[in-house]
Amino acid sequence: SDGSVEQKFSLREVLDTFRQCLSENKEVYLQHYVSGWRGLVKFLNSLGSVFSFISKDAVNKIQILVNHQNGENGGHYITVQSMVKYELENGLVDLTKRGGHPESGCRTLLRLHRALRWLELFLERLRTSNEDSKTSVMCADAYNESLAQHHPWVVRKAAGVAFCVLPGRQAFFEVMNVGPPEQVVAMLGEALPLISEVYQITEELYSHHNMLDLP
Ligand code: 1PW
């Protein structure tokens, strides 16, 4: 393709990075997980300034993980599995209450992991929606079913306000920049199983290590 033509944002590319997340033996590459989130943040920001409050925390979390990757122990931050092993074996995770490791890779990734479930539920609703469906309702339902359980009242309230100003279904599909609605639906149908698999693998790993409620 012509390198001089700047590629417009497309949600398809973002979702493709989640395809690269999984190694052959089903480990989750941190680098691709982080790239996927970078793209999601771009997407969120293109929805309007109200969403920058939502994306800001994701940006902070992404940066924390990047710092771990670039740090002197970066060699342990290749996959989520190697990160968990390294941090647990070296006592680098606050397991029951906040303490000396407020920015552990484990607790930081857990926040993004929970948000990924929201995204998965929301995109699945979008995929199966019709022209009359309201994005604000789909988004709020997905949120209440997932991430909301982990948020205090103020955050839930602010999120509710942001959802109300979400663009309608048609405008939303246009921002995704994937093509006509049928193509969006097809793309979502392809991407969702990938996101779901990454989510499930991470969930099982955290559950196995009793880390689903890290403070
Ligand atoms: C429309 C597409 C939806 C994509 C999902 C975007 C996820 C955005 C996460 C919402 C963040 C709301 C404000 C931040 C709250 C933090 O307190 C919370 N962070 C997250 C990511 O849930 C918990 O982090 P903390 O305070 O324990 O460090």
mmCIF file of C-alpha atoms and ligand atoms in Angstrom:
data_model
loop_
_atom_site.group_PDB
_atom_site.id
_atom_site.type_symbol
_atom_site.label_atom_id
_atom_site.label_comp_id
_atom_site.label_asym_id
_atom_site.label_seq_id
_atom_site.Cartn_x
_atom_site.Cartn_y
_atom_site.Cartn_z
ATOM 1 C CA SER A 1 0.000 0.000 0.000
ATOM 2 C CA ASP A 2 1.027 3.651 -0.409
ATOM 3 C CA GLY A 3 3.075 4.573 2.643
ATOM 4 C CA SER A 4 2.320 8.267 2.220
ATOM 5 C CA VAL A 5 -1.367 7.723 2.883
ATOM 6 C CA GLU A 6 -1.945 7.826 6.591
ATOM 7 C CA GLN A 7 -4.038 4.898 7.720
ATOM 8 C CA LYS A 8 -7.217 5.916 9.454
ATOM 9 C CA PHE A 9 -8.049 4.339 12.740
ATOM 10 C CA SER A 10 -9.905 1.061 12.347
ATOM 11 C CA LEU A 11 -11.228 -1.083 15.141
ATOM 12 C CA ARG A 12 -10.402 -4.106 13.002
ATOM 13 C CA GLU A 13 -6.667 -3.573 13.507
ATOM 14 C CA VAL A 14 -7.147 -3.214 17.222
ATOM 15 C CA LEU A 15 -9.039 -6.434 17.456
ATOM 16 C CA ASP A 16 -6.393 -8.106 15.287
ATOM 17 C CA THR A 17 -3.772 -7.368 17.934
ATOM 18 C CA PHE A 18 -5.728 -9.583 20.286
ATOM 19 C CA ARG A 19 -5.204 -12.360 17.758
ATOM 20 C CA GLN A 20 -1.449 -11.937 18.226
ATOM 21 C CA CYS A 21 -1.817 -12.079 22.000
ATOM 22 C CA LEU A 22 -1.847 -15.841 22.268
ATOM 23 C CA SER A 23 1.307 -17.911 21.944
ATOM 24 C CA GLU A 24 1.262 -21.464 20.600
ATOM 25 C CA ASN A 25 0.940 -22.890 24.074
ATOM 26 C CA LYS A 26 -1.779 -20.370 24.927
ATOM 27 C CA GLU A 27 0.226 -17.912 26.941
ATOM 28 C CA VAL A 28 -0.760 -14.250 26.698
ATOM 29 C CA TYR A 29 1.906 -11.898 25.333
ATOM 30 C CA LEU A 30 1.954 -8.766 27.452
ATOM 31 C CA GLN A 31 3.251 -6.619 24.620
ATOM 32 C CA HIS A 32 0.331 -7.387 22.316
ATOM 33 C CA TYR A 33 -2.142 -7.121 25.184
ATOM 34 C CA VAL A 34 -0.813 -3.626 25.837
ATOM 35 C CA SER A 35 -0.947 -2.715 22.112
ATOM 36 C CA GLY A 36 -4.538 -3.903 21.981
ATOM 37 C CA TRP A 37 -5.359 -1.619 24.884
ATOM 38 C CA ARG A 38 -3.555 1.307 23.269
ATOM 39 C CA GLY A 39 -5.848 0.911 20.263
ATOM 40 C CA LEU A 40 -8.937 0.634 22.453
ATOM 41 C CA VAL A 41 -7.961 3.879 24.160
ATOM 42 C CA LYS A 42 -7.667 5.600 20.773
ATOM 43 C CA PHE A 43 -11.118 4.300 19.985
ATOM 44 C CA LEU A 44 -12.515 5.550 23.304
ATOM 45 C CA ASN A 45 -10.991 8.982 22.764
ATOM 46 C CA SER A 46 -12.525 9.222 19.302
ATOM 47 C CA LEU A 47 -15.948 8.780 20.912
ATOM 48 C CA GLY A 48 -15.670 12.173 22.580
ATOM 49 C CA SER A 49 -14.075 14.007 25.457
ATOM 50 C CA VAL A 50 -16.393 12.508 28.063
ATOM 51 C CA PHE A 51 -14.603 9.262 27.476
ATOM 52 C CA SER A 52 -11.197 10.648 28.258
ATOM 53 C CA PHE A 53 -11.987 10.242 31.951
ATOM 54 C CA ILE A 54 -12.586 6.588 31.262
ATOM 55 C CA SER A 55 -9.519 6.192 29.091
ATOM 56 C CA LYS A 56 -7.237 8.114 31.449
ATOM 57 C CA ASP A 57 -7.076 5.318 33.987
ATOM 58 C CA ALA A 58 -6.503 2.765 31.231
ATOM 59 C CA VAL A 59 -3.629 4.933 29.959
ATOM 60 C CA ASN A 60 -2.100 4.984 33.451
ATOM 61 C CA LYS A 61 -2.396 1.226 33.747
ATOM 62 C CA ILE A 62 -0.883 0.673 30.308
ATOM 63 C CA GLN A 63 2.066 2.886 31.278
ATOM 64 C CA ILE A 64 2.670 0.935 34.485
ATOM 65 C CA LEU A 65 2.859 -2.308 32.510
ATOM 66 C CA VAL A 66 5.166 -0.738 29.901
ATOM 67 C CA ASN A 67 7.453 0.464 32.691
ATOM 68 C CA HIS A 68 7.666 -3.085 34.031
ATOM 69 C CA GLN A 69 8.473 -4.370 30.549
ATOM 70 C CA ASN A 70 11.210 -1.790 30.072
ATOM 71 C CA GLY A 71 12.564 -2.098 33.599
ATOM 72 C CA GLU A 72 15.578 -4.101 34.703
ATOM 73 C CA ASN A 73 13.379 -7.148 35.297
ATOM 74 C CA GLY A 74 11.629 -6.727 31.966
ATOM 75 C CA GLY A 75 12.668 -10.219 30.937
ATOM 76 C CA HIS A 76 10.018 -11.564 33.300
ATOM 77 C CA TYR A 77 7.289 -9.469 31.727
ATOM 78 C CA ILE A 78 7.029 -11.287 28.394
ATOM 79 C CA THR A 79 3.790 -13.129 29.030
ATOM 80 C CA VAL A 80 1.090 -12.701 31.658
ATOM 81 C CA GLN A 81 2.040 -16.184 32.872
ATOM 82 C CA SER A 82 5.723 -15.304 33.354
ATOM 83 C CA MET A 83 4.789 -12.020 35.029
ATOM 84 C CA VAL A 84 2.490 -13.747 37.532
ATOM 85 C CA LYS A 85 5.121 -16.389 38.311
ATOM 86 C CA TYR A 86 7.880 -13.823 38.785
ATOM 87 C CA GLU A 87 5.895 -11.404 40.927
ATOM 88 C CA LEU A 88 4.413 -14.132 43.136
ATOM 89 C CA GLU A 89 7.705 -15.958 43.670
ATOM 90 C CA ASN A 90 9.403 -12.719 44.641
ATOM 91 C CA GLY A 91 6.686 -11.353 46.907
ATOM 92 C CA LEU A 92 5.989 -8.412 44.623
ATOM 93 C CA VAL A 93 2.185 -8.547 44.888
ATOM 94 C CA ASP A 94 -0.048 -7.166 47.650
ATOM 95 C CA LEU A 95 -2.404 -10.118 48.029
ATOM 96 C CA THR A 96 -4.902 -9.117 50.703
ATOM 97 C CA LYS A 97 -4.458 -5.443 51.435
ATOM 98 C CA ARG A 98 -2.729 -2.501 49.852
ATOM 99 C CA GLY A 99 0.877 -2.306 50.914
ATOM 100 C CA GLY A 100 4.316 -1.986 49.432
ATOM 101 C CA HIS A 101 3.387 -2.946 45.890
ATOM 102 C CA PRO A 102 0.584 -0.636 44.732
ATOM 103 C CA GLU A 103 1.760 -0.918 41.134
ATOM 104 C CA SER A 104 2.367 -4.624 40.766
ATOM 105 C CA GLY A 105 1.923 -5.930 37.243
ATOM 106 C CA CYS A 106 -0.608 -8.431 38.604
ATOM 107 C CA ARG A 107 -3.007 -5.936 40.202
ATOM 108 C CA THR A 108 -2.585 -3.505 37.307
ATOM 109 C CA LEU A 109 -3.367 -6.078 34.637
ATOM 110 C CA LEU A 110 -6.332 -7.323 36.683
ATOM 111 C CA ARG A 111 -8.001 -3.890 36.225
ATOM 112 C CA LEU A 112 -7.564 -4.035 32.457
ATOM 113 C CA HIS A 113 -8.682 -7.656 32.482
ATOM 114 C CA ARG A 114 -11.969 -6.731 34.180
ATOM 115 C CA ALA A 115 -12.469 -3.900 31.704
ATOM 116 C CA LEU A 116 -11.860 -6.320 28.831
ATOM 117 C CA ARG A 117 -14.844 -8.347 30.012
ATOM 118 C CA TRP A 118 -16.951 -5.197 29.777
ATOM 119 C CA LEU A 119 -15.710 -4.630 26.262
ATOM 120 C CA GLU A 120 -16.471 -8.213 25.299
ATOM 121 C CA LEU A 121 -20.035 -8.024 26.645
ATOM 122 C CA PHE A 122 -20.626 -4.654 25.036
ATOM 123 C CA LEU A 123 -19.331 -5.673 21.611
ATOM 124 C CA GLU A 124 -21.373 -8.864 21.761
ATOM 125 C CA ARG A 125 -24.492 -6.773 22.375
ATOM 126 C CA LEU A 126 -23.555 -4.483 19.502
ATOM 127 C CA ARG A 127 -23.036 -7.461 17.241
ATOM 128 C CA THR A 128 -26.493 -8.861 17.878
ATOM 129 C CA SER A 129 -28.243 -5.484 18.040
ATOM 130 C CA ASN A 130 -30.677 -4.040 15.498
ATOM 131 C CA GLU A 131 -31.095 -0.526 14.116
ATOM 132 C CA ASP A 132 -33.330 0.521 17.001
ATOM 133 C CA SER A 133 -30.994 -0.666 19.750
ATOM 134 C CA LYS A 134 -29.525 2.026 21.971
ATOM 135 C CA THR A 135 -25.756 1.992 22.462
ATOM 136 C CA SER A 136 -26.147 3.716 25.835
ATOM 137 C CA VAL A 137 -28.356 0.884 27.101
ATOM 138 C CA MET A 138 -26.137 -1.861 25.676
ATOM 139 C CA CYS A 139 -23.059 -0.231 27.177
ATOM 140 C CA ALA A 140 -24.679 0.275 30.583
ATOM 141 C CA ASP A 141 -26.022 -3.299 30.673
ATOM 142 C CA ALA A 142 -22.591 -4.684 29.832
ATOM 143 C CA TYR A 143 -21.024 -2.461 32.482
ATOM 144 C CA ASN A 144 -23.497 -3.407 35.189
ATOM 145 C CA GLU A 145 -22.934 -7.064 34.438
ATOM 146 C CA SER A 146 -19.158 -6.793 34.790
ATOM 147 C CA LEU A 147 -16.936 -3.878 35.734
ATOM 148 C CA ALA A 148 -19.501 -2.012 37.833
ATOM 149 C CA GLN A 149 -19.192 -4.624 40.589
ATOM 150 C CA HIS A 150 -15.597 -3.515 41.093
ATOM 151 C CA HIS A 151 -16.242 0.235 41.062
ATOM 152 C CA PRO A 152 -17.273 2.554 43.875
ATOM 153 C CA TRP A 153 -20.453 4.577 43.589
ATOM 154 C CA VAL A 154 -18.819 7.759 42.231
ATOM 155 C CA VAL A 155 -17.160 5.913 39.358
ATOM 156 C CA ARG A 156 -20.395 4.065 38.515
ATOM 157 C CA LYS A 157 -22.227 7.380 38.502
ATOM 158 C CA ALA A 158 -19.679 9.049 36.204
ATOM 159 C CA ALA A 159 -19.658 6.047 33.878
ATOM 160 C CA GLY A 160 -23.456 6.244 33.650
ATOM 161 C CA VAL A 161 -23.219 9.879 32.573
ATOM 162 C CA ALA A 162 -20.621 9.038 29.915
ATOM 163 C CA PHE A 163 -22.778 6.222 28.497
ATOM 164 C CA CYS A 164 -25.682 8.635 28.009
ATOM 165 C CA VAL A 165 -23.699 10.690 25.511
ATOM 166 C CA LEU A 166 -22.455 7.698 23.515
ATOM 167 C CA PRO A 167 -23.130 8.153 19.814
ATOM 168 C CA GLY A 168 -26.033 6.175 18.377
ATOM 169 C CA ARG A 169 -25.521 2.781 16.812
ATOM 170 C CA GLN A 170 -24.978 4.087 13.288
ATOM 171 C CA ALA A 171 -22.487 6.800 14.262
ATOM 172 C CA PHE A 172 -20.763 4.294 16.509
ATOM 173 C CA PHE A 173 -20.293 1.876 13.634
ATOM 174 C CA GLU A 174 -18.850 4.714 11.549
ATOM 175 C CA VAL A 175 -16.288 5.599 14.218
ATOM 176 C CA MET A 176 -15.157 1.986 14.144
ATOM 177 C CA ASN A 177 -14.275 2.615 10.503
ATOM 178 C CA VAL A 178 -14.761 -0.961 9.412
ATOM 179 C CA GLY A 179 -17.310 -0.505 6.621
ATOM 180 C CA PRO A 180 -21.071 -0.974 6.274
ATOM 181 C CA PRO A 181 -22.991 -2.407 9.252
ATOM 182 C CA GLU A 182 -22.899 -5.969 7.846
ATOM 183 C CA GLN A 183 -19.112 -5.807 7.801
ATOM 184 C CA VAL A 184 -18.985 -4.473 11.344
ATOM 185 C CA VAL A 185 -21.157 -7.364 12.469
ATOM 186 C CA ALA A 186 -18.955 -9.871 10.600
ATOM 187 C CA MET A 187 -15.773 -8.343 12.009
ATOM 188 C CA LEU A 188 -17.177 -8.498 15.529
ATOM 189 C CA GLY A 189 -18.150 -12.115 14.977
ATOM 190 C CA GLU A 190 -14.539 -12.910 14.115
ATOM 191 C CA ALA A 191 -12.895 -10.807 16.809
ATOM 192 C CA LEU A 192 -15.064 -11.651 19.790
ATOM 193 C CA PRO A 193 -13.992 -15.293 20.160
ATOM 194 C CA LEU A 194 -10.357 -14.089 20.231
ATOM 195 C CA ILE A 195 -10.995 -11.513 22.943
ATOM 196 C CA SER A 196 -13.037 -14.069 24.809
ATOM 197 C CA GLU A 197 -10.214 -16.624 24.703
ATOM 198 C CA VAL A 198 -7.632 -14.129 25.957
ATOM 199 C CA TYR A 199 -10.053 -13.179 28.719
ATOM 200 C CA GLN A 200 -10.760 -16.796 29.711
ATOM 201 C CA ILE A 201 -7.099 -17.786 29.855
ATOM 202 C CA THR A 202 -6.264 -14.785 32.033
ATOM 203 C CA GLU A 203 -9.297 -15.413 34.232
ATOM 204 C CA GLU A 204 -8.310 -19.048 34.815
ATOM 205 C CA LEU A 205 -4.722 -18.090 35.602
ATOM 206 C CA TYR A 206 -5.805 -15.478 38.150
ATOM 207 C CA SER A 207 -8.400 -17.804 39.615
ATOM 208 C CA HIS A 208 -5.806 -20.583 39.924
ATOM 209 C CA HIS A 209 -3.574 -18.263 41.954
ATOM 210 C CA ASN A 210 -6.452 -16.824 43.977
ATOM 211 C CA MET A 211 -5.783 -13.371 42.590
ATOM 212 C CA LEU A 212 -9.196 -12.269 41.330
ATOM 213 C CA ASP A 213 -9.625 -9.783 44.194
ATOM 214 C CA LEU A 214 -6.193 -8.181 44.378
ATOM 215 C CA PRO A 215 -6.427 -4.864 46.264
HETATM 216 C C1 1PW B 1 -17.102 1.787 25.022
HETATM 217 C C2 1PW B 1 -16.020 0.720 25.057
HETATM 218 C C3 1PW B 1 -15.635 0.287 26.460
HETATM 219 C C4 1PW B 1 -14.165 -0.123 26.633
HETATM 220 C C5 1PW B 1 -13.715 -0.364 28.062
HETATM 221 C C6 1PW B 1 -12.845 0.738 28.610
HETATM 222 C C7 1PW B 1 -12.422 0.529 30.022
HETATM 223 C C8 1PW B 1 -12.292 1.778 30.830
HETATM 224 C C9 1PW B 1 -12.201 1.530 32.309
HETATM 225 C C10 1PW B 1 -13.120 2.399 33.155
HETATM 226 C C11 1PW B 1 -12.342 3.229 34.136
HETATM 227 C C12 1PW B 1 -13.218 4.127 34.983
HETATM 228 C C13 1PW B 1 -12.456 5.035 35.931
HETATM 229 C C14 1PW B 1 -11.342 4.376 36.695
HETATM 230 C C15 1PW B 1 -11.536 3.608 37.780
HETATM 231 C C16 1PW B 1 -10.414 2.913 38.520
HETATM 232 O O1 1PW B 1 -10.584 3.187 39.886
HETATM 233 C C17 1PW B 1 -10.465 1.433 38.246
HETATM 234 N N1 1PW B 1 -9.906 1.145 36.957
HETATM 235 C C18 1PW B 1 -10.489 0.328 36.047
HETATM 236 C C19 1PW B 1 -9.795 0.139 34.725
HETATM 237 O O2 1PW B 1 -11.513 -0.257 36.265
HETATM 238 C C20 1PW B 1 -9.753 0.599 39.296
HETATM 239 O O3 1PW B 1 -8.372 0.893 39.321
HETATM 240 P P1 1PW B 1 -7.663 1.184 40.752
HETATM 241 O O4 1PW B 1 -8.323 2.426 41.323
HETATM 242 O O5 1PW B 1 -7.888 -0.015 41.610
HETATM 243 O O6 1PW B 1 -6.211 1.416 40.434
#
